[in-house]
Structures are given as C-alpha cells and as structure tokens.
Amino acid sequence: MEIINQDFENILHTEKEEKKKKLIPKKMMLLGGLVLIFLLILILLEMSSVLKQNRVVPRLLPTPTPSPIPTLVEKITNQSFYATDSAVLKIENELKKIEEKLDNTDLKESSLNPPLLDWKVEF
Amino acid sequence: MIKKLAPALFLLFVFPSFVFAQDFDFNRANSDYLYNLSLYREAHQEYVSAKEAYLKYKTLTSKNTALEKTLRMTQLRDEVVRTYLIALKMKLGETPGIFSDDKNVFNLKLDNEADWYLKHKEELSSAATLGDLANLAKVSSTRYSSRSEILIYQTLYKILLGKEFTLKGEIEIQIEAIREKLKEIKEKGDKDISLPERWLLETENRLLRFEEKVSASQAIMASIEKNTYRESVYRKAQLLLEEGHQYLKEANRYLKEIIREIKTADGNY
C-alpha cells in the first residue's frame, strides 16, 4: 500500500517549486542559446566585413627596409712616411670632393627640358 | 644715419635696374618661366573648349570667345618661350667651365630670340579675325622650329659640356699635384714610385677616352641644324657625354689609388 502524504499545503508548495526548477533551466537554456546565436551572427558579420575589406584594400606588399650600406674604411696597416704628408692629405681631400661632384652631376638636366606647347592653331 | 644711407637710396632710385639685376638669377628666371607655363596650360584648356564650342555652334558669341581665348593662349605661348629662353641664359651664365666668348655669343642669340617673341606677342593683339590670328600664330610656330628649338638644344648641350669640362679641369689639377709629389719622392729616393707612375699613365688614358667621347658627342650635335629630329640628336649627344663621364669617374678612382699607394709603405699590401 502506498502511503499518501496528507500534508497538502506542503505538497502544493513543493510541486510549484519543482515546476519552477524545471522551467528556469529551460528558459535559461533558451536565453543562453539565443545569446549564443546572436554572438555567432555578430562574429560571422564581423568576419565577412573583414574578408570584404581584404578584397578591396590591396595587400600591403613587403617592402625591403633600407639597410645601411657598409662603407669600406680603408685602413693602411703599414703606413709610409707620406701617410701624414700635408700635400698628400690635401690631394686626398680634393679627390674626395671631386668624387662627390662626379656622383652628383646631373647630366640629363630634365628640369630644363623645352616646354611642350601646342603649335597648331587651326579653325 | 641718413647720410650713410643716402648713397644706397640714390642707387635704388636712380638705378633700379641695377638693383634688380643683382637679384635676378637662374632660380628667379626659372620661377618666372614655370609660372607662365602654368598660365599657358590653363589658357590652353580654355582655348580648346572655346574652339570646340565655336566649331559646334558657329555663333557670333562663340566666335568672339574663341578669338579671345586663342589670343590669350598664343600670347602666353610666346611668353613661355621667352621666359624659358631667359631661364636658359641665366643657367648658362651660372654654369662654370664655359669660355666667356662662348657665353657672350649664346647670350646674344638668346636675347635676340627672346626679344622676337616679345614683339610677336604684341603683334598678336592686332589680329582682328580668327584667320589672322591663326596666321600670326603660325609665324611663331615656324620661328620655333627653324631657329629657337636649335638654339635651345645647343644651349642645353653647352651647359652639359661646361659641367664636364669643369670636372675634367679639377681632375687635371690633381694630376699635376700628384705628378709634383711623385717627382719629389723620386728625388728623395725613399719610396718606390713605379706603380703610382703606371696608375698616373692610366689616369691620363682615361682622360683621353673622355676627350674621344666628347668629340664624338660634339660631332653629333653639329648635325642638329640639318636634322628634323632635334631632340633625338641632342639625346644621342648627351648619352655620349654620360659615357665620357664614366671615364672621368675612373680617372678620379685611379688617382685615389695612387694616393693610397703613396701612403702605404713599400712591400705592404
């Protein structure tokens, strides 16, 4: 024989609580699911916009970073008597100046090119 | 104070051209030319539009507008050539390595040519019809192709030659200085100079090669008056000068080697 609980007030109360307990996780799960879907949509939208941007914006090509050209410092290990001679040093200095001028001389003078003009005036 | 400034003020009022001449250099002349060139470009655009409108509608208004715009464009075209010639003259004047006789001859030619365009610009105003204006404009076109263009390229070439001869002159001065030094070392007998002497000969050979290139370049430039493709002739001549420039570079490098050799004790490499 099954013993029936006679405490009806408490029975009702506990049933309500059980129902509540069953309902809360369902609602929570539903809400959580919705939030997840919303987040997924947001992520997808963000990804698609990034992909679109990548299509439009040209890729940045790698550019070589200018590396300093090592200048060869000529070292004369065994110097002669003339290594410190003022006349020799003066000539050396002058030659360096000429070298700079030779490197910087503009033999095209493109800024002085004749102007392009329309010489045909016809009606 | 006033007494001190009096001579300067006197010069300013009595000889304003003197004061102006002091300031007028290539940069100023080039700015004038570039300014006129920009005005010409604007005027040319307006001329093209006015011409199209006139040819399309053939109305009196469009004809008058076309006349006005064509006049402005052709006058500015003359002004561009004139200011360009003056800029060239200033550049030539500021370029070292050109004989003063040559400079004088070119200055005279450039001045004459610039004056011609100034007069022609004024003449253009007298044109009453589009036909007259077109005919007058053709006169400057003929002048440019028959005289001005040749003079322009000859002047540009002279500027390049001046630069190259200046550099060659500077190298020759150093060759002489090194020769003197080698002679001194030889007399003292404290260093073997046979190798520097050989380098010196090679340097002189490079200068000879440079001269050959310059001669070939000048021969090409001499034909510019007969040739219709003047720009191409000038470019060929300029290219040969560039080749000659490489020989100057080599000559300078050899001289640097000689100095290195002099500074190094015998038997140490």
Short mmCIF file of C-alpha atoms in Angstrom, two decimals:
data_model
loop_
_atom_site.label_atom_id
_atom_site.label_comp_id
_atom_site.label_asym_id
_atom_site.label_seq_id
_atom_site.Cartn_x
_atom_site.Cartn_y
_atom_site.Cartn_z
CA MET A 1 0.00 0.00 0.00
CA GLU A 2 1.22 3.36 -0.96
CA ILE A 3 1.17 5.90 1.79
CA ILE A 4 -0.35 9.14 0.65
CA ASN A 5 1.06 12.29 2.05
CA GLN A 6 -1.58 14.17 3.92
CA ASP A 7 0.26 17.44 4.24
CA PHE A 8 -1.49 19.09 1.34
CA GLU A 9 -0.17 22.59 1.88
CA ASN A 10 3.39 21.45 1.65
CA ILE A 11 2.63 19.15 -1.27
CA LEU A 12 1.35 22.04 -3.37
CA HIS A 13 4.26 24.18 -2.44
CA THR A 14 6.85 21.60 -3.37
CA GLU A 15 5.16 20.86 -6.71
CA LYS A 16 5.31 24.57 -7.58
CA GLU A 17 8.96 24.68 -6.67
CA GLU A 18 9.66 21.61 -8.78
CA LYS A 19 7.86 23.21 -11.71
CA LYS A 20 9.86 26.38 -11.17
CA LYS A 21 13.04 24.32 -11.04
CA LYS A 22 12.09 22.64 -14.31
CA LEU A 23 11.10 25.92 -16.00
CA ILE A 24 14.15 28.05 -15.00
CA PRO A 25 16.77 25.87 -16.72
CA LYS A 26 14.61 25.67 -19.87
CA LYS A 27 14.25 29.44 -20.05
CA MET A 28 17.89 29.90 -19.19
CA MET A 29 18.92 27.44 -21.87
CA LEU A 30 16.68 29.16 -24.36
CA LEU A 31 18.07 32.56 -23.48
CA GLY A 32 21.62 31.27 -23.50
CA GLY A 33 21.02 29.71 -26.89
CA LEU A 34 19.66 32.95 -28.25
CA VAL A 35 22.63 34.87 -26.90
CA LEU A 36 25.00 32.34 -28.47
CA ILE A 37 23.23 32.56 -31.82
CA PHE A 38 23.35 36.35 -31.61
CA LEU A 39 27.04 36.24 -30.82
CA LEU A 40 27.66 33.81 -33.69
CA ILE A 41 25.82 36.12 -36.10
CA LEU A 42 27.90 39.04 -34.86
CA ILE A 43 31.13 37.08 -35.33
CA LEU A 44 30.08 35.98 -38.82
CA LEU A 45 29.17 39.53 -39.79
CA GLU A 46 32.48 40.79 -38.49
CA MET A 47 34.37 38.09 -40.38
CA SER A 48 32.53 38.76 -43.61
CA SER A 49 33.24 42.50 -43.35
CA VAL A 50 36.92 41.79 -42.72
CA LEU A 51 37.00 39.45 -45.72
CA LYS A 52 35.33 42.08 -47.88
CA GLN A 53 37.81 44.68 -46.75
CA ASN A 54 40.63 42.34 -47.62
CA ARG A 55 39.24 42.00 -51.11
CA VAL A 56 39.01 45.76 -51.71
CA VAL A 57 42.10 47.01 -49.98
CA PRO A 58 45.21 45.97 -51.88
CA ARG A 59 47.55 43.89 -49.93
CA LEU A 60 50.49 45.64 -48.48
CA LEU A 61 53.46 44.27 -50.26
CA PRO A 62 56.53 43.69 -48.21
CA THR A 63 58.98 46.44 -48.85
CA PRO A 64 62.63 45.99 -48.23
CA THR A 65 63.86 48.01 -45.33
CA PRO A 66 66.79 50.13 -46.32
CA SER A 67 69.82 48.65 -44.80
CA PRO A 68 72.76 50.93 -44.36
CA ILE A 69 75.44 50.25 -46.93
CA PRO A 70 78.59 49.48 -45.06
CA THR A 71 81.24 51.95 -46.04
CA LEU A 72 84.59 50.42 -46.59
CA VAL A 73 87.02 52.20 -44.36
CA GLU A 74 90.38 51.70 -45.91
CA LYS A 75 92.96 51.05 -43.32
CA ILE A 76 96.56 51.10 -44.24
CA THR A 77 98.22 48.77 -41.83
CA ASN A 78 101.78 49.81 -42.53
CA GLN A 79 101.87 53.48 -43.35
CA SER A 80 104.65 55.10 -45.27
CA PHE A 81 106.43 58.29 -44.38
CA TYR A 82 103.99 60.15 -46.69
CA ALA A 83 100.81 58.97 -44.96
CA THR A 84 100.69 62.13 -42.90
CA ASP A 85 102.21 64.42 -45.50
CA SER A 86 100.09 67.58 -45.73
CA ALA A 87 100.30 67.79 -49.53
CA VAL A 88 99.21 64.16 -49.90
CA LEU A 89 96.33 64.65 -47.46
CA LYS A 90 95.26 67.79 -49.30
CA ILE A 91 95.17 65.93 -52.63
CA GLU A 92 93.23 63.09 -51.00
CA ASN A 93 90.68 65.55 -49.67
CA GLU A 94 90.32 67.25 -53.05
CA LEU A 95 89.80 63.88 -54.75
CA LYS A 96 87.00 63.07 -52.32
CA LYS A 97 85.31 66.36 -53.19
CA ILE A 98 85.64 65.68 -56.92
CA GLU A 99 84.21 62.20 -56.40
CA GLU A 100 81.13 63.70 -54.73
CA LYS A 101 80.71 66.16 -57.59
CA LEU A 102 81.07 63.37 -60.16
CA ASP A 103 78.41 61.33 -58.38
CA ASN A 104 76.01 64.26 -58.07
CA THR A 105 76.39 65.78 -61.52
CA ASP A 106 73.08 65.83 -63.36
CA LEU A 107 73.84 65.13 -67.00
CA LYS A 108 70.21 64.96 -68.05
CA GLU A 109 69.00 68.31 -66.77
CA SER A 110 65.44 67.09 -67.18
CA SER A 111 64.13 70.15 -65.31
CA LEU A 112 65.42 72.26 -68.19
CA ASN A 113 63.70 70.30 -70.93
CA PRO A 114 61.96 72.51 -73.51
CA PRO A 115 58.26 73.15 -72.76
CA LEU A 116 55.64 71.07 -74.52
CA LEU A 117 53.49 73.55 -76.43
CA ASP A 118 50.62 73.28 -78.85
CA TRP A 119 51.88 74.83 -82.07
CA LYS A 120 48.84 74.07 -84.21
CA VAL A 121 46.27 76.84 -84.11
CA GLU A 122 43.69 75.95 -86.73
CA PHE A 123 39.99 76.63 -87.16
CA MET B 1 72.28 107.75 -40.37
CA ILE B 2 70.58 109.45 -43.31
CA LYS B 3 73.96 110.45 -44.65
CA LYS B 4 75.09 106.84 -44.51
CA LEU B 5 72.01 105.56 -46.29
CA ALA B 6 72.00 108.31 -48.90
CA PRO B 7 74.23 106.52 -51.45
CA ALA B 8 72.14 103.36 -51.22
CA LEU B 9 68.89 105.30 -51.64
CA PHE B 10 70.40 107.19 -54.54
CA LEU B 11 71.28 103.89 -56.24
CA LEU B 12 67.82 102.50 -55.56
CA PHE B 13 66.02 105.44 -57.16
CA VAL B 14 68.42 106.31 -59.93
CA PHE B 15 69.43 102.79 -60.96
CA PRO B 16 66.52 100.49 -60.12
CA SER B 17 67.57 98.15 -62.92
CA PHE B 18 70.97 97.81 -61.25
CA VAL B 19 69.34 96.64 -58.02
CA PHE B 20 67.00 94.34 -59.95
CA ALA B 21 69.89 92.81 -61.88
CA GLN B 22 71.57 91.88 -58.62
CA ASP B 23 68.59 89.74 -57.61
CA PHE B 24 67.75 88.22 -60.94
CA ASP B 25 69.36 84.79 -61.16
CA PHE B 26 68.50 81.40 -62.62
CA ASN B 27 66.11 80.48 -59.81
CA ARG B 28 64.13 83.68 -60.29
CA ALA B 29 64.12 83.28 -64.09
CA ASN B 30 63.05 79.65 -63.75
CA SER B 31 60.20 80.61 -61.40
CA ASP B 32 59.01 83.17 -63.95
CA TYR B 33 59.09 80.55 -66.66
CA LEU B 34 57.22 77.95 -64.58
CA TYR B 35 54.58 80.49 -63.61
CA ASN B 36 53.98 81.40 -67.24
CA LEU B 37 53.88 77.74 -68.16
CA SER B 38 51.09 77.13 -65.64
CA LEU B 39 49.16 80.13 -67.00
CA TYR B 40 49.63 78.83 -70.53
CA ARG B 41 48.25 75.40 -69.58
CA GLU B 42 45.11 76.96 -68.14
CA ALA B 43 44.73 79.20 -71.18
CA HIS B 44 45.20 76.25 -73.47
CA GLN B 45 42.38 74.34 -71.81
CA GLU B 46 40.11 77.34 -72.23
CA TYR B 47 41.21 77.69 -75.86
CA VAL B 48 40.37 74.04 -76.58
CA SER B 49 36.88 74.42 -75.05
CA ALA B 50 36.22 77.69 -76.87
CA LYS B 51 37.39 76.21 -80.16
CA GLU B 52 35.12 73.18 -79.76
CA ALA B 53 32.15 75.41 -78.92
CA TYR B 54 32.78 77.62 -81.93
CA LEU B 55 33.16 74.71 -84.34
CA LYS B 56 29.97 73.18 -82.97
CA TYR B 57 27.64 76.19 -82.79
CA LYS B 58 29.25 78.72 -85.17
CA THR B 59 27.56 81.61 -83.39
CA LEU B 60 28.94 85.12 -83.17
CA THR B 61 29.33 84.86 -79.40
CA SER B 62 31.24 81.58 -79.64
CA LYS B 63 33.40 83.11 -82.38
CA ASN B 64 34.28 86.11 -80.22
CA THR B 65 35.03 83.86 -77.26
CA ALA B 66 37.23 81.67 -79.46
CA LEU B 67 39.10 84.75 -80.70
CA GLU B 68 39.63 85.98 -77.17
CA LYS B 69 40.78 82.61 -75.82
CA THR B 70 43.03 81.90 -78.80
CA LEU B 71 44.68 85.30 -78.43
CA ARG B 72 45.35 84.70 -74.76
CA MET B 73 46.71 81.22 -75.40
CA THR B 74 49.05 82.28 -78.24
CA GLN B 75 50.30 85.28 -76.29
CA LEU B 76 51.06 83.11 -73.29
CA ARG B 77 52.76 80.60 -75.58
CA ASP B 78 55.12 83.34 -76.73
CA GLU B 79 55.66 84.38 -73.14
CA VAL B 80 56.50 80.81 -72.12
CA VAL B 81 59.16 80.54 -74.84
CA ARG B 82 60.54 83.99 -73.99
CA THR B 83 60.85 83.29 -70.26
CA TYR B 84 62.27 79.82 -70.96
CA LEU B 85 64.98 81.34 -73.15
CA ILE B 86 65.84 83.81 -70.38
CA ALA B 87 66.00 80.98 -67.83
CA LEU B 88 68.38 79.13 -70.13
CA LYS B 89 70.51 82.24 -70.48
CA MET B 90 70.74 82.58 -66.70
CA LYS B 91 71.61 78.90 -66.30
CA LEU B 92 74.33 79.20 -68.92
CA GLY B 93 75.69 82.26 -67.14
CA GLU B 94 75.86 80.43 -63.83
CA THR B 95 77.47 77.27 -65.25
CA PRO B 96 81.25 77.22 -64.86
CA GLY B 97 83.57 75.76 -67.47
CA ILE B 98 82.24 77.72 -70.46
CA PHE B 99 84.51 80.20 -72.20
CA SER B 100 83.35 83.79 -71.83
CA ASP B 101 83.40 84.24 -75.63
CA ASP B 102 81.02 81.32 -76.00
CA LYS B 103 78.81 82.72 -73.25
CA ASN B 104 78.68 86.09 -74.95
CA VAL B 105 77.70 84.58 -78.29
CA PHE B 106 74.96 82.46 -76.73
CA ASN B 107 73.71 85.34 -74.59
CA LEU B 108 73.34 87.50 -77.67
CA LYS B 109 71.49 84.80 -79.57
CA LEU B 110 69.19 84.03 -76.64
CA ASP B 111 68.44 87.72 -76.09
CA ASN B 112 67.61 88.22 -79.77
CA GLU B 113 65.34 85.22 -79.73
CA ALA B 114 63.57 86.32 -76.53
CA ASP B 115 63.05 89.80 -78.00
CA TRP B 116 61.49 88.30 -81.10
CA TYR B 117 58.83 86.54 -79.02
CA LEU B 118 58.13 89.72 -77.07
CA LYS B 119 57.49 91.64 -80.29
CA HIS B 120 55.46 88.84 -81.75
CA LYS B 121 53.31 88.70 -78.63
CA GLU B 122 52.40 92.35 -79.16
CA GLU B 123 51.72 91.77 -82.85
CA LEU B 124 49.18 89.10 -81.99
CA SER B 125 46.91 91.75 -80.49
CA SER B 126 46.47 93.32 -83.90
CA ALA B 127 44.66 90.25 -85.28
CA ALA B 128 41.00 91.12 -85.97
CA THR B 129 39.79 87.71 -87.09
CA LEU B 130 40.42 84.12 -86.17
CA GLY B 131 42.07 83.62 -89.55
CA ASP B 132 44.50 86.48 -88.95
CA LEU B 133 45.29 85.16 -85.51
CA ALA B 134 45.91 81.63 -86.82
CA ASN B 135 48.27 83.04 -89.46
CA LEU B 136 50.17 85.13 -86.94
CA ALA B 137 50.38 82.17 -84.56
CA LYS B 138 51.85 80.10 -87.36
CA VAL B 139 54.70 82.61 -87.70
CA SER B 140 55.89 81.85 -84.16
CA SER B 141 55.49 78.13 -84.79
CA THR B 142 57.78 78.41 -87.83
CA ARG B 143 60.23 80.54 -85.89
CA TYR B 144 60.36 78.00 -83.07
CA SER B 145 61.03 75.02 -85.31
CA SER B 146 63.51 76.79 -87.58
CA ARG B 147 65.57 78.74 -85.04
CA SER B 148 64.54 78.68 -81.38
CA GLU B 149 64.49 74.91 -80.96
CA ILE B 150 68.01 74.55 -82.38
CA LEU B 151 69.29 77.31 -80.10
CA ILE B 152 67.59 75.71 -77.09
CA TYR B 153 69.27 72.34 -77.62
CA GLN B 154 72.62 73.95 -78.40
CA THR B 155 72.41 75.92 -75.14
CA LEU B 156 71.41 72.86 -73.13
CA TYR B 157 74.33 70.99 -74.63
CA LYS B 158 76.70 73.85 -73.82
CA ILE B 159 75.58 73.69 -70.18
CA LEU B 160 76.36 69.97 -70.03
CA LEU B 161 79.74 70.49 -71.70
CA GLY B 162 80.55 73.21 -69.20
CA LYS B 163 79.87 70.88 -66.31
CA GLU B 164 82.01 68.10 -67.77
CA PHE B 165 84.94 70.36 -68.61
CA THR B 166 84.87 71.84 -65.11
CA LEU B 167 85.20 68.36 -63.62
CA LYS B 168 87.92 67.42 -66.07
CA GLY B 169 89.81 70.59 -65.18
CA GLU B 170 89.61 69.77 -61.49
CA ILE B 171 90.97 66.26 -62.13
CA GLU B 172 93.81 67.69 -64.21
CA ILE B 173 94.81 69.99 -61.34
CA GLN B 174 95.06 66.96 -59.05
CA ILE B 175 97.05 65.03 -61.67
CA GLU B 176 99.58 67.85 -61.72
CA ALA B 177 99.72 67.96 -57.93
CA ILE B 178 100.34 64.20 -57.78
CA ARG B 179 102.95 64.41 -60.51
CA GLU B 180 104.82 67.05 -58.49
CA LYS B 181 104.62 64.91 -55.38
CA LEU B 182 105.88 61.83 -57.20
CA LYS B 183 108.77 63.85 -58.59
CA GLU B 184 109.65 64.96 -55.06
CA ILE B 185 109.52 61.38 -53.76
CA LYS B 186 111.66 60.17 -56.66
CA GLU B 187 114.27 62.80 -55.91
CA LYS B 188 114.39 61.78 -52.25
CA GLY B 189 114.52 58.12 -53.26
CA ASP B 190 112.79 56.90 -50.08
CA LYS B 191 109.94 55.13 -51.82
CA ASP B 192 109.32 53.08 -54.93
CA ILE B 193 107.01 55.05 -57.20
CA SER B 194 106.89 52.82 -60.28
CA LEU B 195 103.35 51.63 -59.50
CA PRO B 196 101.91 55.13 -58.88
CA GLU B 197 103.52 56.28 -62.13
CA ARG B 198 101.74 53.50 -64.03
CA TRP B 199 98.46 54.48 -62.37
CA LEU B 200 99.09 58.06 -63.45
CA LEU B 201 99.51 56.96 -67.06
CA GLU B 202 96.25 55.03 -66.84
CA THR B 203 94.53 58.10 -65.44
CA GLU B 204 95.71 60.17 -68.37
CA ASN B 205 94.48 57.45 -70.73
CA ARG B 206 91.04 57.74 -69.16
CA LEU B 207 91.04 61.47 -69.80
CA LEU B 208 91.93 60.77 -73.43
CA ARG B 209 88.99 58.40 -73.69
CA PHE B 210 86.82 61.13 -72.19
CA GLU B 211 88.02 63.53 -74.88
CA GLU B 212 87.17 60.98 -77.58
CA LYS B 213 83.64 60.65 -76.26
CA VAL B 214 83.24 64.41 -76.11
CA SER B 215 84.48 64.75 -79.70
CA ALA B 216 82.01 62.11 -80.90
CA SER B 217 79.25 63.84 -78.98
CA GLN B 218 80.14 67.23 -80.47
CA ALA B 219 80.15 65.74 -83.97
CA ILE B 220 76.60 64.52 -83.44
CA MET B 221 75.49 67.87 -82.06
CA ALA B 222 76.94 69.63 -85.09
CA SER B 223 74.33 67.91 -87.24
CA ILE B 224 71.37 69.23 -85.26
CA GLU B 225 70.61 72.08 -87.65
CA LYS B 226 70.19 69.71 -90.59
CA ASN B 227 68.21 67.12 -88.67
CA THR B 228 64.48 67.49 -88.06
CA TYR B 229 64.51 65.19 -85.02
CA ARG B 230 66.41 67.61 -82.84
CA GLU B 231 65.53 66.08 -79.52
CA SER B 232 66.80 62.69 -80.63
CA VAL B 233 70.09 64.23 -81.84
CA TYR B 234 70.50 66.01 -78.52
CA ARG B 235 69.77 62.82 -76.56
CA LYS B 236 72.40 60.88 -78.52
CA ALA B 237 74.98 63.58 -77.88
CA GLN B 238 74.03 63.70 -74.21
CA LEU B 239 74.34 59.92 -73.92
CA LEU B 240 77.90 60.08 -75.23
CA LEU B 241 78.67 62.72 -72.63
CA GLU B 242 77.34 60.37 -69.98
CA GLU B 243 79.71 57.67 -71.25
CA GLY B 244 82.53 60.19 -71.09
CA HIS B 245 81.51 60.99 -67.53
CA GLN B 246 82.25 57.38 -66.57
CA TYR B 247 85.84 57.84 -67.76
CA LEU B 248 86.15 60.88 -65.51
CA LYS B 249 84.94 58.76 -62.61
CA GLU B 250 87.50 56.09 -63.41
CA ALA B 251 90.26 58.69 -63.68
CA ASN B 252 89.39 60.02 -60.24
CA ARG B 253 89.32 56.50 -58.81
CA TYR B 254 92.81 55.82 -60.20
CA LEU B 255 94.09 58.99 -58.58
CA LYS B 256 92.71 57.81 -55.27
CA GLU B 257 94.59 54.55 -55.76
CA ILE B 258 97.81 56.49 -56.32
CA ILE B 259 97.30 58.33 -53.04
CA ARG B 260 96.70 55.02 -51.28
CA GLU B 261 99.87 53.66 -52.80
CA ILE B 262 101.88 56.70 -51.71
CA LYS B 263 100.53 56.39 -48.17
CA THR B 264 101.46 52.70 -47.95
CA ALA B 265 104.99 51.63 -47.06
CA ASP B 266 106.84 49.61 -49.73
CA GLY B 267 106.07 45.87 -49.82
CA ASN B 268 102.94 46.04 -47.68
CA TYR B 269 99.64 45.12 -49.30
#
